[in-house]
Short mmCIF file of C-alpha atoms and ligand atoms in Angstrom, two decimals:
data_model
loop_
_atom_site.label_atom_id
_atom_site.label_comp_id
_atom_site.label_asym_id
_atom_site.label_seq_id
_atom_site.Cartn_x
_atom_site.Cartn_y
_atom_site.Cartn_z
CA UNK A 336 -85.41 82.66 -132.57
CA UNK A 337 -84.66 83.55 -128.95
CA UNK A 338 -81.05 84.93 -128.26
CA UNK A 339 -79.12 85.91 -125.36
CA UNK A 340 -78.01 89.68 -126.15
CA UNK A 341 -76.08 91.58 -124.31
CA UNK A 342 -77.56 94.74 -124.10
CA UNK A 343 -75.05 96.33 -121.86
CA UNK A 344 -71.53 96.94 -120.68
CA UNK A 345 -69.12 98.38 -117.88
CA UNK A 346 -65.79 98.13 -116.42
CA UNK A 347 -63.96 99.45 -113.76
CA UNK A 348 -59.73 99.75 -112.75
CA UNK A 349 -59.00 101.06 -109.85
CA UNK A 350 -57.11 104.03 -109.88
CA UNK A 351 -53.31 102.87 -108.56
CA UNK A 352 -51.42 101.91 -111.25
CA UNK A 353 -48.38 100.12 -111.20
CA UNK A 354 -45.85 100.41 -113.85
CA UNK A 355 -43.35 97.59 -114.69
CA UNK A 356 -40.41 100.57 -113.68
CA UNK A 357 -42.22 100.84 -110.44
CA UNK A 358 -41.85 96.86 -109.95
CA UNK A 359 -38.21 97.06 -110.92
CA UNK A 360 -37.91 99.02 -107.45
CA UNK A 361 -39.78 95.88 -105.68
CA UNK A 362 -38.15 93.02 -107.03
CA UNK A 363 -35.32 91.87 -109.44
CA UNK A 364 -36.88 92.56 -112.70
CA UNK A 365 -36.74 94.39 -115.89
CA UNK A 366 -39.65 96.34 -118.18
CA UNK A 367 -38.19 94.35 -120.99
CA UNK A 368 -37.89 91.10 -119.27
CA UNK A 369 -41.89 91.89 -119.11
CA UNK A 370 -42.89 93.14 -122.17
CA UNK A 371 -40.70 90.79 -124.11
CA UNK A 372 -42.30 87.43 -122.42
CA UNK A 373 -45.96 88.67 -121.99
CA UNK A 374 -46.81 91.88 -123.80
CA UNK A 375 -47.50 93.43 -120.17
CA UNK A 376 -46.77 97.44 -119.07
CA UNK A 377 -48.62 98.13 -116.26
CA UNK A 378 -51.23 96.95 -113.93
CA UNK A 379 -53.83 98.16 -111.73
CA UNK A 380 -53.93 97.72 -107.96
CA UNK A 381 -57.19 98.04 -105.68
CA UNK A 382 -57.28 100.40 -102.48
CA UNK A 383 -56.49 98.60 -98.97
CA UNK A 384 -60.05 99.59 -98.33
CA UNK A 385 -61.79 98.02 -102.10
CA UNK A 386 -62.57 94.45 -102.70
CA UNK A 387 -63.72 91.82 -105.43
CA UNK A 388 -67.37 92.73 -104.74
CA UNK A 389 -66.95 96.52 -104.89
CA UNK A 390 -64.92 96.52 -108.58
CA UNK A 391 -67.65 94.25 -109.41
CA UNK A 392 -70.46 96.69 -108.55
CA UNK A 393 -69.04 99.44 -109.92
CA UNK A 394 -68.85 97.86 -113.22
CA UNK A 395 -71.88 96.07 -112.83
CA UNK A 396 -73.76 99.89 -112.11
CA UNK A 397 -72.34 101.18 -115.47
CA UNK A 398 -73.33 98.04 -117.39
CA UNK A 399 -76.75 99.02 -116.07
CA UNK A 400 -76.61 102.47 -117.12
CA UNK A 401 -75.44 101.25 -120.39
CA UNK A 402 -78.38 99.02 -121.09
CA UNK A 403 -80.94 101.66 -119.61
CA UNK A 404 -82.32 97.63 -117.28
CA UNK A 405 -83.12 98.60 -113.97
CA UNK A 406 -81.92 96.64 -110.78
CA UNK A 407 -84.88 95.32 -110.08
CA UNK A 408 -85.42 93.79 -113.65
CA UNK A 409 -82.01 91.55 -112.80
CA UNK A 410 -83.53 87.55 -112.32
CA UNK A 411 -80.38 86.67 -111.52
CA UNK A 412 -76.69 87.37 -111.30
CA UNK A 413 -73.27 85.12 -111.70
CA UNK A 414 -70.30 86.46 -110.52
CA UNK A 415 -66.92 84.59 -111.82
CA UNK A 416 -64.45 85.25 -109.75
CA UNK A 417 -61.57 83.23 -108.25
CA UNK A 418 -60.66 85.91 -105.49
CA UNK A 419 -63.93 86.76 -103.90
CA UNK A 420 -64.44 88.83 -100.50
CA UNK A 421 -64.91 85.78 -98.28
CA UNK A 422 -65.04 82.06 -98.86
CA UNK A 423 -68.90 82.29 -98.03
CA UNK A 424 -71.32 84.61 -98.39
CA UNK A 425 -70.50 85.25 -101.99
CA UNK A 426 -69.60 87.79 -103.69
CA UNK A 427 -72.45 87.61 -106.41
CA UNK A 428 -74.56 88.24 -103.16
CA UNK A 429 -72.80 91.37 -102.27
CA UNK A 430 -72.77 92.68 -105.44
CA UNK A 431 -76.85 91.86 -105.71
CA UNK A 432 -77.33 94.09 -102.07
CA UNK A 433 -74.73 96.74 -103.67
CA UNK A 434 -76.79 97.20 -106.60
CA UNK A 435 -80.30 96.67 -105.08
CA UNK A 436 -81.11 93.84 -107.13
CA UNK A 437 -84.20 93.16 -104.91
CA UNK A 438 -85.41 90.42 -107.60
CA UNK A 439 -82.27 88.57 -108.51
CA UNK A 440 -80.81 84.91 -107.51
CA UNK A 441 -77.24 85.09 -106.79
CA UNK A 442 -74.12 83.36 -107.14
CA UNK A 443 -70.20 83.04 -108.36
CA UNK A 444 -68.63 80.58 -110.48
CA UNK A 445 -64.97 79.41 -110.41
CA UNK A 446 -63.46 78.28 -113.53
CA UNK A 447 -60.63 81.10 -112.73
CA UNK A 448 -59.89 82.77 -116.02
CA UNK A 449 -62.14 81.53 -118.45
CA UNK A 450 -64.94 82.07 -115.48
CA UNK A 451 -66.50 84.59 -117.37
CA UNK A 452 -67.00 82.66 -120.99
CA UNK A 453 -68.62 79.86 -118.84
CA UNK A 454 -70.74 82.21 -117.24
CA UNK A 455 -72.01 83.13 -120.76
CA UNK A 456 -72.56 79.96 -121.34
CA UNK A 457 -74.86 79.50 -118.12
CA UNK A 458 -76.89 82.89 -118.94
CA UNK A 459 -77.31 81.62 -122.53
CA UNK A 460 -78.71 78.31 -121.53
CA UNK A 461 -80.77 79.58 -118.65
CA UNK A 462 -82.32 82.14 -120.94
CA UNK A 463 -83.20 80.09 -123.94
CA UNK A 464 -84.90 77.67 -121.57
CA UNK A 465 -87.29 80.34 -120.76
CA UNK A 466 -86.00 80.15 -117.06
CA UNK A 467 -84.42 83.80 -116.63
CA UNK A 468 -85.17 86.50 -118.43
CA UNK A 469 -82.35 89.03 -117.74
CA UNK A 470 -79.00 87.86 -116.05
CA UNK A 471 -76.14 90.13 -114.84
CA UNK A 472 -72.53 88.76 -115.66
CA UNK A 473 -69.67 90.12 -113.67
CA UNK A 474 -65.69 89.03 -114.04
CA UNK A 475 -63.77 90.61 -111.18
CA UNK A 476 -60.81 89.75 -109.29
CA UNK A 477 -58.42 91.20 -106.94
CA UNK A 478 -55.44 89.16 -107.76
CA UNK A 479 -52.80 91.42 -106.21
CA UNK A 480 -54.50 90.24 -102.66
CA UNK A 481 -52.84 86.98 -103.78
CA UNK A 482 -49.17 88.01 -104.65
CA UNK A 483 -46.32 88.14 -102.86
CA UNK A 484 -44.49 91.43 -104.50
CA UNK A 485 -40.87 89.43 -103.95
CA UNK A 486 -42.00 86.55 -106.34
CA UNK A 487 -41.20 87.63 -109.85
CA UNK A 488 -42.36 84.96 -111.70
CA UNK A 489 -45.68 85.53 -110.55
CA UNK A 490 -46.34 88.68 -109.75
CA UNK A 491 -45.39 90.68 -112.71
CA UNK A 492 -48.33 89.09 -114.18
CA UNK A 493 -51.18 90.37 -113.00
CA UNK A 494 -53.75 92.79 -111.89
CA UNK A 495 -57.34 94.16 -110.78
CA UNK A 496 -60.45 95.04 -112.27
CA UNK A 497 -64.25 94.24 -113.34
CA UNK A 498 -65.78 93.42 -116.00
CA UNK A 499 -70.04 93.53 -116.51
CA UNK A 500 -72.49 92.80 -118.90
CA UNK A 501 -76.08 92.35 -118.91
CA UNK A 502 -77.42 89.49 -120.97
CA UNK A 503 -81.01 89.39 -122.23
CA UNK A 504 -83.59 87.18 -124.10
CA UNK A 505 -84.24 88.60 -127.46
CA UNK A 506 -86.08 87.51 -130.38
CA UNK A 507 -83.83 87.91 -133.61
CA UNK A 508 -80.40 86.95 -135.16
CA UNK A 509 -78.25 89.13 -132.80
CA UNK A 510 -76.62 87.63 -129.23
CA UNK A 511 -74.82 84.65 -128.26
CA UNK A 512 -74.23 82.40 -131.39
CA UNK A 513 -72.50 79.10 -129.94
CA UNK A 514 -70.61 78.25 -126.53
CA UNK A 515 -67.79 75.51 -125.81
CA UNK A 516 -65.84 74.63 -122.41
CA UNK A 517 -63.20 72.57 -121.45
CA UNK A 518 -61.73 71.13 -118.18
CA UNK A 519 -58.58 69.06 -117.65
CA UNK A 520 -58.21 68.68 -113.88
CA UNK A 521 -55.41 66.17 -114.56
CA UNK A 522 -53.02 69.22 -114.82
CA UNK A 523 -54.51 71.14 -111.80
CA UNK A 524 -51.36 71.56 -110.43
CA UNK A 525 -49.57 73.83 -112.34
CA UNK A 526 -51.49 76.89 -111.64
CA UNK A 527 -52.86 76.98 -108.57
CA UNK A 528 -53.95 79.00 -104.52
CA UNK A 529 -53.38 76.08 -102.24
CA UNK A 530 -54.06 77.97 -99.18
CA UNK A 531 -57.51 79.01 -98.61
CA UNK A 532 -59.79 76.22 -98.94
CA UNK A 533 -60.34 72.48 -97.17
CA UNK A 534 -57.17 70.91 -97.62
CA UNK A 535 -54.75 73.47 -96.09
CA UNK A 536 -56.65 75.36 -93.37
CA UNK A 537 -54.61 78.21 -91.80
CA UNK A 538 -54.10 77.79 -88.78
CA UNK A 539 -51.69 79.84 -85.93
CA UNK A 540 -48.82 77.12 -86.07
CA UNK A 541 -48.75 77.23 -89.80
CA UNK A 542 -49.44 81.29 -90.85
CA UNK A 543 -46.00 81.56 -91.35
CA UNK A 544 -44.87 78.76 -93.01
CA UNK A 545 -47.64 78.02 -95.34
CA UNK A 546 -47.75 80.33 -98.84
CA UNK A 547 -51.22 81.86 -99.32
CA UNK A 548 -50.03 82.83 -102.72
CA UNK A 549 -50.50 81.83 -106.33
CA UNK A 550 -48.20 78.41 -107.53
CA UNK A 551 -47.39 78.39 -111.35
CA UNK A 552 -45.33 76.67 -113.65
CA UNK A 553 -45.15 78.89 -116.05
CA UNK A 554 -43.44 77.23 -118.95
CA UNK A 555 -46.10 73.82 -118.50
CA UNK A 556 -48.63 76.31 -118.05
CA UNK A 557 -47.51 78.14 -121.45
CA UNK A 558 -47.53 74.78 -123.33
CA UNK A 559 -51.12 73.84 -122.38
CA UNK A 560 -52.40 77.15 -123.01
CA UNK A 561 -51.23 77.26 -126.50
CA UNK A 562 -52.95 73.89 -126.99
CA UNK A 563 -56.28 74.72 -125.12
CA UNK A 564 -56.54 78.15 -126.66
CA UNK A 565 -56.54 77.54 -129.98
CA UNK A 566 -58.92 74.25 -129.49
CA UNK A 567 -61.55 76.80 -127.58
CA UNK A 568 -61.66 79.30 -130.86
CA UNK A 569 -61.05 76.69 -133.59
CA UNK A 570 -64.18 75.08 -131.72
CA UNK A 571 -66.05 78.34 -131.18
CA UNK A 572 -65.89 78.83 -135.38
CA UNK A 573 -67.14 75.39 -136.05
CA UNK A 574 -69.60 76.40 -133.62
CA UNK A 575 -71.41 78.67 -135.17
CA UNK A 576 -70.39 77.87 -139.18
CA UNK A 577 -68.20 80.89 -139.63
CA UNK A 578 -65.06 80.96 -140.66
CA UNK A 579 -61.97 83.87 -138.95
CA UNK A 580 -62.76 85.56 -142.01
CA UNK A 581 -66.24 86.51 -140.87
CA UNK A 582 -64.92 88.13 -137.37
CA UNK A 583 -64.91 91.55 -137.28
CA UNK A 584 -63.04 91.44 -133.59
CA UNK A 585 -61.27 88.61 -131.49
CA UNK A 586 -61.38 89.45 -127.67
CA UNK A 587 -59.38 86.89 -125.96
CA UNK A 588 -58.13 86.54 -122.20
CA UNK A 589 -55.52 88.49 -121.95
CA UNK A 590 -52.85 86.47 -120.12
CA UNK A 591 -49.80 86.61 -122.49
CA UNK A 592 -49.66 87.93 -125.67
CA UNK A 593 -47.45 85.30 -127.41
CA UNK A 594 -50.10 82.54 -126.55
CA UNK A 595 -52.93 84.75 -128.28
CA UNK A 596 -51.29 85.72 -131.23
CA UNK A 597 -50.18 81.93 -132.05
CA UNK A 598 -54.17 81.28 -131.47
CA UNK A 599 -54.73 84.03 -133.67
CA UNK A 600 -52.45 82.49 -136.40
CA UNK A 601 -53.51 79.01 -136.34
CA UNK A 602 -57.00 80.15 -137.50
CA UNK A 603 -55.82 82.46 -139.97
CA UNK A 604 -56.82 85.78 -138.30
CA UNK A 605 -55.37 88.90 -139.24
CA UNK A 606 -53.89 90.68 -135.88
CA UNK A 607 -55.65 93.91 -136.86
CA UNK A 608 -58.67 91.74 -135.72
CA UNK A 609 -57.46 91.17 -131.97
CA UNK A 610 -57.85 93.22 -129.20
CA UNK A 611 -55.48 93.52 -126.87
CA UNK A 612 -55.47 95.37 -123.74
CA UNK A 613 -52.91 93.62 -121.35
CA UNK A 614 -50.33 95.92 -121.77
CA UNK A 615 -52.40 98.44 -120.01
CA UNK A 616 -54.02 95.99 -117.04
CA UNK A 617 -52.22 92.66 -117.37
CA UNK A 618 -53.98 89.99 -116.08
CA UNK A 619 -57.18 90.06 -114.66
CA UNK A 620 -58.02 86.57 -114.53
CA UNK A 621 -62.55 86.76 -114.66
CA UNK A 622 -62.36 90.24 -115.80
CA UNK A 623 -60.23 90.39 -118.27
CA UNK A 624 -62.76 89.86 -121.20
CA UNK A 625 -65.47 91.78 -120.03
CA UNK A 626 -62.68 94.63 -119.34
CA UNK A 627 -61.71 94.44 -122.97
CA UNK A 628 -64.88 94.02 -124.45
CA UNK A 629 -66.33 97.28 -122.73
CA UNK A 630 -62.77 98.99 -123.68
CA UNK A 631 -63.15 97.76 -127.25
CA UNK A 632 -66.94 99.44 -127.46
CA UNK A 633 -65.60 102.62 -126.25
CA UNK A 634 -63.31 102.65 -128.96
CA UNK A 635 -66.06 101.95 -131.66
CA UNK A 636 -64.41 98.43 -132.63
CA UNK A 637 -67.88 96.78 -131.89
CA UNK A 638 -70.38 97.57 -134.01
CA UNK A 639 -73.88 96.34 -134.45
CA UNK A 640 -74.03 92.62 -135.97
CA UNK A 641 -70.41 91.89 -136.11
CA UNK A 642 -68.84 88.96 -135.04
CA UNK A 643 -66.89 88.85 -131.96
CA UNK A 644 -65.25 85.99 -130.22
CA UNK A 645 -64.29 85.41 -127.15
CA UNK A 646 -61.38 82.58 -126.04
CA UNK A 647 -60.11 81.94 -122.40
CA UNK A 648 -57.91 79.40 -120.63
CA UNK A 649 -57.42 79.14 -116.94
CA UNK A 650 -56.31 77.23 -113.95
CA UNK A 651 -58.45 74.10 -113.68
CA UNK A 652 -57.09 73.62 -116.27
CA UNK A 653 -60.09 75.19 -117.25
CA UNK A 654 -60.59 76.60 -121.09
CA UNK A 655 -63.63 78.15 -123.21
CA UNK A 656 -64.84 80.55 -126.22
CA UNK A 657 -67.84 81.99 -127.40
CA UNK A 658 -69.17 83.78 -130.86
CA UNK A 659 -71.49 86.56 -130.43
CA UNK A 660 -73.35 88.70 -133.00
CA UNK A 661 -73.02 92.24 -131.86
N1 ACO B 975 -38.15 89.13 -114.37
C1 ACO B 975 -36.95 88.72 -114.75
N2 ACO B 975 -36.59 87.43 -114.85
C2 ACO B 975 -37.53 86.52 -114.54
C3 ACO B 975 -38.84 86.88 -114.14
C4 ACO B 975 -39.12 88.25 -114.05
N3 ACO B 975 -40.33 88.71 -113.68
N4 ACO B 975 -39.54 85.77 -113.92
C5 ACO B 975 -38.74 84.72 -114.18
N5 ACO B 975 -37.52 85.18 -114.57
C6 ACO B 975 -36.34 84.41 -114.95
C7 ACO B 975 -36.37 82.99 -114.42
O1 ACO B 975 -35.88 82.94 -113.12
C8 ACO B 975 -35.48 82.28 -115.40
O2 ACO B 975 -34.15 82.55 -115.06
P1 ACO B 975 -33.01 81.40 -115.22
O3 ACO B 975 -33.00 81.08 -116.69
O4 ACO B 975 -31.79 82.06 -114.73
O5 ACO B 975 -33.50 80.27 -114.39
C9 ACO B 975 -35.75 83.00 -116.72
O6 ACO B 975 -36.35 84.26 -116.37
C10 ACO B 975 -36.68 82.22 -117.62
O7 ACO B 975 -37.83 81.81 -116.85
P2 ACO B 975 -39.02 81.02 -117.49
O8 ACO B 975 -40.05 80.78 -116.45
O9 ACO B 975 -38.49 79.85 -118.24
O10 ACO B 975 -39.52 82.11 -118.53
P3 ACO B 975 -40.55 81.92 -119.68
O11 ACO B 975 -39.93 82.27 -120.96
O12 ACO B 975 -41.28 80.63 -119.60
O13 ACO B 975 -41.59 83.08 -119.35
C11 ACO B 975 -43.78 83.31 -118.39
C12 ACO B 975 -42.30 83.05 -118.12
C13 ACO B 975 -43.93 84.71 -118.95
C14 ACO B 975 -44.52 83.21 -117.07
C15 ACO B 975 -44.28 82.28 -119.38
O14 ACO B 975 -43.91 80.99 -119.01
C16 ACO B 975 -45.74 82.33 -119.55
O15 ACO B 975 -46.29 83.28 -120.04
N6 ACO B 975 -46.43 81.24 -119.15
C17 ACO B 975 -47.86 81.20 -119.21
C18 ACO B 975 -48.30 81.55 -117.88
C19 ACO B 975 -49.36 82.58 -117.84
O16 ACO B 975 -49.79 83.17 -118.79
N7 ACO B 975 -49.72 82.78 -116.61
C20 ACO B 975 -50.72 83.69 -116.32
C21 ACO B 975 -51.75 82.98 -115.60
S1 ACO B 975 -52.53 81.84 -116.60
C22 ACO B 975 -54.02 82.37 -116.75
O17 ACO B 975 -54.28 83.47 -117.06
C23 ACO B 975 -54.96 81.41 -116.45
#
């Protein structure tokens, strides 16, 4: 049978870090108001002089290296991403010059955090269909370009990174086992970047009175999560006819750690089996999966023909899981 593999990984942080003692200096906040609510130590924060689309190439160069593909064997490349360079060109076709990707279509996908599992989900389908061969999948965000460092409730949340991993059609049992997303744009109001797009246009009058930053309500948003995350993995199981038992790793989104453990529990996995990384980069919206899943290789948790899953939820309200077979 034809699979989607991924053959390859990479990740990249960029190299200010940001402690939650170094944000008690900024705003009116405590490490242990953070850690206790969301699991979350530190973050990392991109140079004045890095963007979405170079985190994204760096990562996207060592998922290369990884899988031993060459640029030019990329057909085509999806970069999630919810805080790209520019509105247009996108970043996918930065990333494609960056790399030299002479061969590949290019684009980026907005489903904010669970971006990258629908991208998956895309590369599968195109790839089974015999349309693409070999597809580069990138998460990457630069949230902090979106927080205002004297909101608290937002922006001890998250952080910056990539995430990369090269997907390819294989013939065999291993690669991308079952796929399911969910939307809910009735509730696209409690997480949200008004500024920015069609609706409010910046404009010299308003600069100064309009917020260009991120609007959450965190304690709706925290409710619907709960809800949406455990549908996306209890789905993901009945998926592909495995029970939690049968996962060797769960790799979830890492927004709060609360909301993934209470997943974790309604299916009956063990939290030896999760793989958390948020205390380390928080939030990274796109990224954050691909971050941990290239973290979680490094540190032998993935082995060949396990069964990993992957769970996200997102603004949208946007939510989505996948099972691979390593
Ligand atoms: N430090 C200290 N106090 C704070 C902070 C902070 N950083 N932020 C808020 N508070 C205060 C509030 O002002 C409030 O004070 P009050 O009681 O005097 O009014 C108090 O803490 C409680 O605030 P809540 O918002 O009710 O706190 P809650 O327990 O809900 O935790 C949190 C907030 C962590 C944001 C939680 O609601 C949550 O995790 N929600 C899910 C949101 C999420 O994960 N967002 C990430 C983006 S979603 C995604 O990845 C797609």
């Amino acid at each position: 049978m034809l699979r989607s593999r991924i053959v390859g990984t990479g990740h990249y942080l960029p190299e200010k870090v940001l402690t939650n003692f170094d944000l008690e200096h900024m705003m009116e906040t405590t490490d242990e108001w953070i850690r206790q609510r969301t699991g979350i130590f530190q973050r990392h924060v991109a140079a004045d002089d890095e963007f979405v689309s170079d985190l994204a190439s760096h990562a996207a160069k060592r998922a290369l290296a990884d899988s031993g593909v060459d640029a030019n064997e990329i057909d085509f490349i999806i970069c999630a991403t919810l805080t790209p360079d520019f509105l247009m060109p996108s970043a996918a076709c930065l990333i494609q010059d960056k790399i030299g990707a002479r061969n590949a279509g290019a684009c980026d996908l907005s489903a904010a955090c669970s971006g990258f599992v629908y991208a998956l989900q895309m590369a599968d389908a195109l790839i089974r269909a015999g349309v693409h061969q070999t597809i580069l999948i990138i998460g990457a965000e630069e949230m902090t370009a979106r927080l205002d460092w004297t909101k608290r409730d937002t922006a001890v949340l998250f952080g910056d990174g990539a995430g990369a991993v090269i997907v390819r059609g294989e013939e065999g049992e291993r690669g991308v086992l079952t796929t399911y997303v969910g939307s809910d744009g009735s509730a696209a109001d409690i997480l949200s970047i008004p500024v920015g797009g069609s609706r409010y246009v910046l404009t010299p009058e308003n600069i100064n009175e309009l917020d260009r930053g991120i609007r959450m309500n965190g304690r709706e948003l925290y409710k619907r999560a709960v809800v949406a995350f455990e549908e996306a993995t209890v789905r993901a199981l009945e998926g592909a006819r495995i029970s939690a038992a049968d996962l060797a790793l769960f790799i979830p989104h890492q927004a709060n750690k609360r909301i993934i453990e209470s997943a974790a529990e309604r299916i009956g996995l063990e939290r030896e089996k999760i793989f958390l990384n948020l205390d380390r980069v928080a939030n990274t919206s796109a990224a954050s999966i691909p971050i941990a899943l290239d973290q979680a290789r490094a540190e032998g948790r993935v082995k060949d023909n396990d069964l990993v899953l992957f769970a996200a939820f997102g603004a949208g309200l946007t939510w989505a899981s996948a099972v691979v077979r390593w």
